[in-house]
XYZ file of C-alpha atoms in Angstrom:
443
model
C 0.000 0.000 0.000
C 1.565 3.279 -1.110
C 1.443 6.208 1.281
C 2.820 9.164 -0.601
C 5.115 10.266 -3.383
C 7.441 13.177 -2.701
C 7.916 15.356 -5.756
C 6.622 18.762 -6.741
C 5.027 17.315 -9.885
C 5.289 14.044 -11.353
C 26.766 19.770 -18.044
C 28.892 19.653 -20.230
C 30.232 23.217 -20.563
C 30.539 22.666 -24.308
C 26.841 21.964 -24.807
C 24.959 24.906 -26.220
C 21.288 25.795 -26.207
C 20.992 25.874 -22.423
C 21.284 22.103 -22.030
C 22.122 22.646 -18.393
C 20.157 22.661 -15.181
C 18.556 26.027 -14.529
C 15.970 27.220 -12.052
C 14.389 28.931 -15.060
C 13.905 25.628 -16.872
C 10.313 24.745 -17.704
C 11.033 21.400 -16.075
C 11.868 22.841 -12.674
C 8.368 21.786 -11.597
C 9.578 18.171 -11.706
C 12.337 18.811 -9.165
C 11.048 17.918 -5.663
C 11.347 20.516 -2.930
C 11.387 17.956 -0.131
C 11.524 14.219 0.327
C 11.410 11.193 2.599
C 14.699 9.368 2.267
C 15.725 5.835 3.306
C 17.531 5.382 6.600
C 21.198 4.453 6.715
C 22.234 6.007 3.400
C 24.565 8.991 3.110
C 24.949 10.672 -0.247
C 26.478 13.721 -1.873
C 27.826 15.381 -4.987
C 30.808 17.668 -5.548
C 32.841 19.250 -8.345
C 36.187 17.489 -8.698
C 37.307 18.714 -12.111
C 36.036 16.211 -14.675
C 33.865 18.966 -16.122
C 36.012 21.866 -17.142
C 33.700 24.754 -16.263
C 35.090 24.798 -12.725
C 31.766 24.599 -10.926
C 29.356 21.923 -12.209
C 28.987 18.947 -9.879
C 30.593 15.926 -11.500
C 31.234 13.330 -8.776
C 28.467 11.517 -6.876
C 28.905 9.247 -3.880
C 26.403 6.991 -2.123
C 27.325 5.011 0.995
C 25.370 2.764 3.305
C 25.997 2.407 7.023
C 24.965 -1.243 6.718
C 25.898 -3.889 4.142
C 23.272 -4.015 1.395
C 21.639 -6.503 -0.867
C 22.239 -5.218 -4.382
C 20.936 -5.810 -7.888
C 21.660 -4.219 -11.237
C 20.743 -4.364 -14.898
C 23.353 -3.363 -17.483
C 23.580 -2.336 -21.114
C 23.513 -5.056 -23.765
C 25.806 -3.033 -26.003
C 28.819 -5.154 -27.039
C 31.127 -2.219 -26.278
C 30.506 -2.191 -22.542
C 32.195 0.638 -20.670
C 34.815 -0.156 -18.033
C 32.562 0.720 -15.060
C 29.894 -1.657 -16.385
C 32.405 -4.523 -16.556
C 33.861 -3.743 -13.120
C 30.478 -3.370 -11.401
C 29.064 -6.507 -12.934
C 32.094 -8.526 -11.853
C 31.864 -7.193 -8.298
C 28.156 -8.025 -7.995
C 28.704 -11.500 -9.434
C 31.529 -12.228 -7.000
C 29.486 -11.023 -4.037
C 26.296 -12.671 -5.305
C 24.558 -9.365 -4.673
C 25.410 -9.306 -0.971
C 27.463 -7.027 1.259
C 27.565 -4.025 -1.090
C 28.328 -0.743 0.667
C 28.260 2.045 -1.879
C 28.202 3.594 -5.302
C 30.463 6.147 -6.961
C 29.663 7.891 -10.242
C 31.237 10.600 -12.328
C 29.803 12.661 -15.164
C 31.692 14.407 -17.945
C 33.531 11.314 -19.196
C 32.068 7.864 -19.902
C 35.286 5.859 -19.488
C 34.055 3.775 -22.419
C 36.239 2.190 -25.120
C 39.307 3.146 -23.084
C 41.114 -0.192 -23.024
C 43.078 -1.647 -20.135
C 43.769 1.780 -18.646
C 40.084 2.575 -18.439
C 39.470 -0.686 -16.608
C 42.191 0.182 -14.109
C 40.613 3.613 -13.590
C 37.195 2.112 -12.839
C 38.733 -0.363 -10.400
C 40.629 2.456 -8.691
C 37.409 4.444 -8.189
C 35.729 1.522 -6.463
C 38.790 0.631 -4.423
C 39.123 4.190 -3.097
C 35.545 4.126 -1.799
C 36.072 0.666 -0.302
C 39.067 1.918 1.656
C 37.079 4.824 3.080
C 34.386 2.371 4.184
C 36.889 -0.048 5.701
C 36.125 -2.768 3.170
C 38.935 -5.042 2.007
C 36.959 -6.644 -0.816
C 35.209 -4.828 -3.666
C 31.870 -3.524 -2.407
C 31.232 -0.423 -4.540
C 29.248 -0.040 -7.743
C 31.013 2.239 -10.234
C 29.272 4.365 -12.864
C 30.503 6.881 -15.430
C 28.727 8.964 -18.084
C 29.777 11.472 -20.698
C 31.880 11.439 -23.851
C 32.969 8.008 -25.167
C 36.577 7.215 -26.028
C 38.365 9.520 -23.611
C 40.319 8.575 -20.485
C 39.158 9.857 -17.131
C 41.142 12.550 -15.317
C 41.501 9.806 -12.755
C 43.735 11.638 -10.303
C 41.140 14.384 -9.909
C 38.479 11.765 -9.230
C 40.581 9.806 -6.743
C 41.368 13.017 -4.865
C 37.715 14.045 -5.045
C 36.278 10.850 -3.555
C 37.594 11.530 0.008
C 36.337 15.126 -0.311
C 32.895 13.855 -1.289
C 32.966 11.338 1.568
C 33.495 14.140 4.092
C 30.460 16.011 2.767
C 27.856 13.228 2.426
C 24.574 13.591 4.229
C 21.065 12.165 4.362
C 18.933 15.270 3.865
C 17.137 16.620 0.808
C 19.990 18.863 -0.297
C 22.408 15.939 -0.233
C 20.148 13.894 -2.510
C 19.629 16.887 -4.806
C 23.380 17.393 -5.162
C 23.877 13.700 -5.871
C 21.318 13.869 -8.677
C 22.957 16.998 -10.103
C 26.397 15.379 -10.058
C 25.457 12.716 -12.622
C 23.898 15.136 -15.137
C 25.413 15.698 -18.565
C 23.051 17.291 -21.099
C 20.163 16.981 -18.629
C 18.319 20.252 -17.995
C 17.093 19.196 -14.562
C 18.150 16.678 -11.892
C 15.891 13.643 -11.849
C 15.169 12.173 -8.446
C 12.223 11.084 -6.326
C 11.435 9.542 -2.973
C 8.493 7.649 -1.574
C 7.318 6.178 1.731
C 5.396 2.907 1.786
C 4.176 0.078 3.973
C 3.891 -3.615 3.231
C 0.952 -5.877 4.120
C 0.866 -7.006 7.731
C 3.433 -4.473 8.898
C 3.285 -1.028 10.474
C 6.876 -0.247 9.548
C 7.274 2.728 7.229
C 9.829 1.974 4.552
C 11.315 4.479 2.172
C 12.734 4.384 -1.319
C 14.663 7.071 -3.168
C 15.930 7.087 -6.714
C 17.806 9.224 -9.168
C 18.501 8.985 -12.875
C 20.264 10.827 -15.623
C 19.794 10.845 -19.339
C 18.622 13.044 -22.179
C 20.227 11.533 -25.271
C 21.482 8.128 -26.460
C 18.362 6.705 -24.840
C 16.955 3.382 -25.976
C 16.887 -0.116 -24.440
C 18.308 -2.320 -23.520
C 19.135 -0.358 -21.088
C 17.921 3.117 -21.682
C 18.589 5.605 -18.969
C 22.374 5.785 -19.064
C 22.470 5.849 -15.248
C 19.818 5.061 -12.658
C 19.980 4.229 -8.982
C 17.469 3.369 -6.278
C 17.934 2.779 -2.553
C 15.547 1.458 0.072
C 15.759 0.762 3.789
C 13.530 -2.324 3.453
C 15.195 -5.691 4.188
C 15.288 -7.672 0.924
C 17.267 -10.761 -0.012
C 19.613 -10.413 -2.983
C 17.719 -12.985 -5.062
C 14.379 -11.275 -4.464
C 15.891 -7.869 -5.195
C 17.284 -8.936 -8.566
C 13.937 -10.335 -9.630
C 12.132 -7.194 -8.508
C 14.554 -4.930 -10.352
C 14.517 -6.939 -13.589
C 10.715 -6.934 -13.656
C 10.476 -3.217 -12.962
C 13.161 -2.225 -15.479
C 11.401 -4.136 -18.257
C 8.363 -1.881 -17.717
C 10.213 1.372 -17.087
C 13.814 2.021 -18.116
C 13.490 -0.575 -20.879
C 10.291 1.073 -22.097
C 11.601 4.530 -22.970
C 13.189 5.940 -26.106
C 14.499 9.382 -26.996
C 16.540 8.665 -30.100
C 16.831 4.892 -30.572
C 20.514 4.732 -29.599
C 21.714 2.285 -26.939
C 24.540 3.548 -24.739
C 27.746 1.764 -23.746
C 27.321 2.715 -20.083
C 23.687 2.103 -19.172
C 23.265 0.819 -15.639
C 20.325 0.744 -13.254
C 21.090 -0.473 -9.739
C 19.238 -0.813 -6.456
C 20.522 -1.196 -2.904
C 18.496 -2.432 0.081
C 20.126 -2.079 3.513
C 17.256 -3.154 5.810
C 17.880 -0.237 8.177
C 14.163 0.204 8.863
C 13.931 -3.311 10.275
C 11.377 -6.071 9.826
C 11.426 -9.541 8.343
C 13.627 -10.105 5.308
C 11.610 -10.136 2.082
C 12.373 -13.370 0.277
C 11.875 -14.432 -3.314
C 8.348 -15.719 -3.979
C 6.791 -14.180 -0.873
C 3.671 -12.023 -0.780
C 5.712 -9.034 0.305
C 8.141 -9.565 -2.575
C 5.218 -9.348 -5.002
C 3.952 -6.200 -3.284
C 7.387 -4.602 -3.264
C 7.744 -5.442 -6.949
C 4.602 -3.415 -7.694
C 5.920 -0.492 -5.663
C 9.365 -0.507 -7.273
C 7.874 -0.888 -10.764
C 5.573 2.096 -10.304
C 8.433 4.097 -8.811
C 10.804 3.191 -11.656
C 8.163 4.066 -14.250
C 7.775 7.566 -12.831
C 11.549 8.027 -12.601
C 12.158 6.815 -16.158
C 9.487 9.163 -17.535
C 11.558 12.097 -16.312
C 14.350 10.982 -18.654
C 11.993 11.144 -21.645
C 10.631 14.540 -20.629
C 14.180 15.855 -20.722
C 14.988 14.273 -24.089
C 17.423 16.371 -26.076
C 15.427 18.896 -28.079
C 12.102 17.360 -26.994
C 8.975 19.518 -26.921
C 6.459 16.876 -25.903
C 6.103 13.710 -23.828
C 4.309 10.895 -25.652
C 2.901 7.651 -24.295
C 2.518 4.931 -26.914
C -0.119 2.481 -25.662
C -0.674 -0.784 -27.497
C -3.735 -2.757 -26.453
C -5.397 -6.087 -27.181
C -2.221 -7.877 -28.251
C -1.688 -11.609 -27.917
C 1.078 -11.116 -25.350
C 2.833 -8.423 -23.335
C 5.934 -8.997 -25.474
C 3.985 -8.412 -28.699
C 2.398 -5.244 -27.344
C 5.760 -3.915 -26.201
C 7.442 -4.692 -29.519
C 4.812 -2.767 -31.464
C 4.939 0.138 -29.018
C 8.746 0.214 -29.200
C 8.717 0.264 -32.998
C 6.318 3.207 -33.084
C 8.175 5.067 -30.338
C 11.546 4.974 -32.095
C 10.306 5.767 -35.623
C 11.970 9.011 -36.821
C 9.022 9.670 -39.117
C 6.516 9.363 -36.274
C 8.671 11.533 -34.015
C 9.160 14.282 -36.608
C 5.422 14.303 -37.369
C 4.773 14.787 -33.659
C 7.159 17.751 -33.615
C 5.453 19.255 -36.679
C 1.988 18.669 -35.191
C 1.126 16.644 -38.278
C -1.618 14.038 -37.795
C 0.145 11.650 -40.152
C -1.262 8.474 -38.648
C -0.091 6.491 -41.662
C 3.400 6.563 -40.146
C 2.046 4.987 -36.952
C 0.304 2.291 -38.944
C 3.408 1.705 -41.047
C 5.555 1.175 -37.937
C 2.953 -1.218 -36.540
C 3.100 -3.205 -39.768
C 6.884 -3.613 -39.854
C 7.238 -4.289 -36.097
C 7.707 -7.984 -36.797
C 4.805 -9.042 -34.586
C 2.879 -11.911 -36.100
C -0.899 -11.844 -36.147
C -1.447 -8.116 -36.722
C -4.657 -7.936 -38.749
C -5.175 -4.636 -40.644
C -8.974 -5.027 -40.600
C -8.997 -5.145 -36.788
C -6.466 -2.397 -36.056
C -7.473 0.893 -34.432
C -5.428 4.082 -33.975
C -6.295 7.168 -31.891
C -4.764 10.313 -30.436
C -5.717 10.644 -26.778
C -5.332 14.038 -25.062
C -4.311 14.106 -21.414
C -6.721 16.878 -20.452
C -9.621 14.453 -20.134
C -11.310 15.381 -23.409
C -12.413 12.762 -25.914
C -9.931 10.734 -27.934
C -9.600 11.500 -31.639
C -10.135 8.321 -33.645
C -7.953 8.070 -36.725
C -8.453 4.472 -37.833
C -11.322 2.182 -36.791
C -11.134 -1.516 -37.664
C -8.845 -0.738 -40.577
C -11.082 1.990 -41.969
C -9.796 5.613 -41.971
C -11.883 8.214 -40.182
C -12.673 11.664 -41.516
C -10.110 13.336 -39.267
C -10.746 16.781 -37.833
C -7.322 18.257 -38.660
C -7.868 21.282 -36.419
C -8.644 19.069 -33.432
C -5.683 16.854 -34.256
C -3.404 19.885 -34.316
C -4.737 20.985 -30.922
C -3.925 17.604 -29.385
C -0.484 17.475 -30.979
C 0.281 20.937 -29.595
C -0.098 19.612 -26.041
C 3.025 18.885 -23.991
C 1.620 15.456 -23.048
C -0.372 13.153 -25.294
C -1.007 9.477 -25.986
C -0.914 7.442 -29.165
C -3.236 4.495 -28.673
C -3.177 1.437 -30.919
C -5.500 -1.546 -30.513
C -4.494 -4.663 -32.423
C -7.871 -6.363 -32.010
C -6.422 -9.839 -31.522
C -8.673 -10.711 -28.608
C -5.612 -11.496 -26.497
C -6.237 -8.580 -24.154
C -2.547 -7.930 -23.391
C -1.120 -4.421 -23.369
C 2.083 -2.456 -22.891
C 3.178 1.166 -22.848
C 6.278 2.865 -24.175
C 7.367 6.418 -23.409
C 8.978 8.640 -26.021
C 9.307 12.219 -27.235
C 9.441 14.092 -30.525
C 12.439 14.892 -32.761
C 13.187 18.590 -33.188
C 15.768 20.738 -34.969
C 17.438 21.242 -31.591
C 18.208 17.531 -31.222
C 20.358 17.632 -34.348
C 22.102 20.818 -33.238
C 22.862 19.494 -29.749
C 24.347 16.249 -31.015
C 26.160 17.861 -33.929
C 27.881 20.165 -31.420
C 28.379 17.624 -28.622
C 32.184 17.561 -28.493
C 33.064 20.918 -30.065
């Protein structure tokens, strides 16, 4: 049973067009002004010199006072960044147990950096371990930024003890941690929530942060994401919970169809709030899975809202498919179509592009005569039907333009298979600014 969600509403110095956090950003309404954070975690973010503007936070540190159960999901890109390889190895060796912290830098991805990059990632984790008094690897390492460049590792290694001295557990500490992993993000993405589980009066808490605005598409899709809870959860249960939730959240978003080399979503559970350990297959594991999935969905949506050059947030809903997998595949195909995304930017009700993407999605059993397509506004007004059972409607172009001018809207597709399964995908439009941002990324 959920109690409450704490949020006010659901840089690289070289990046132009104000792709930096600003209190004047239209997205500032998504930055929470307060929160309810899990016990036993201390976090913080500082500037250590990875970013060359001399002020932007670029090093984040998360530590737990107690050993944690840990789980993570990583990119499937063949060119896995050094921190992905190092973190995965550490979690495998520990079997998801006894993890104490996380360290992340922004401004440099430490990807495709050879043996030296691997040594740098190991050194980051080892430095945190030493501060925590751990003799074995117990720290998840993350990096994000430009690919193919070595880290200014000495600055990072000197910065980690500085960050450790400044960690805290209050709202400002979590805000700074979220800021420290931003690259082209225009606002820090983080949330917190308090919840209870059936049969218990203990109030548990979960907090999460994410970064990402470009190179966003599964599998994985957020570049970096992290969640922490003070609920007691076994490592095996936690991995299952995370994998399920990611499939419906961070693996259901797309900004530009490009899969990163660094994508990692991790979760730590330290049990500081007390109570019986939540084991795999238990009722409370199922309940916690619902909570984490809903939480991850809301967090991942913030990544799409901040998509590079995006002007609108679009939910692609596919209904009445034969399976969840079929529904998701169709939704994914529509969501990453450049022609659909440019039509959305131009406010062009070109539903033929939606239908075309549905047809080449590769899902068997799509029957044109049973397919329906609609635009659904989020203001509660009636949906605009574009295609009904394979027959085109006489579309009110003025009404269509009104819906497409909204910041939030839904594309709804019903496959009419009788299977009753559905899935959602979250995406944004393609604008001129996206091309400019990514054409100017390193210069």
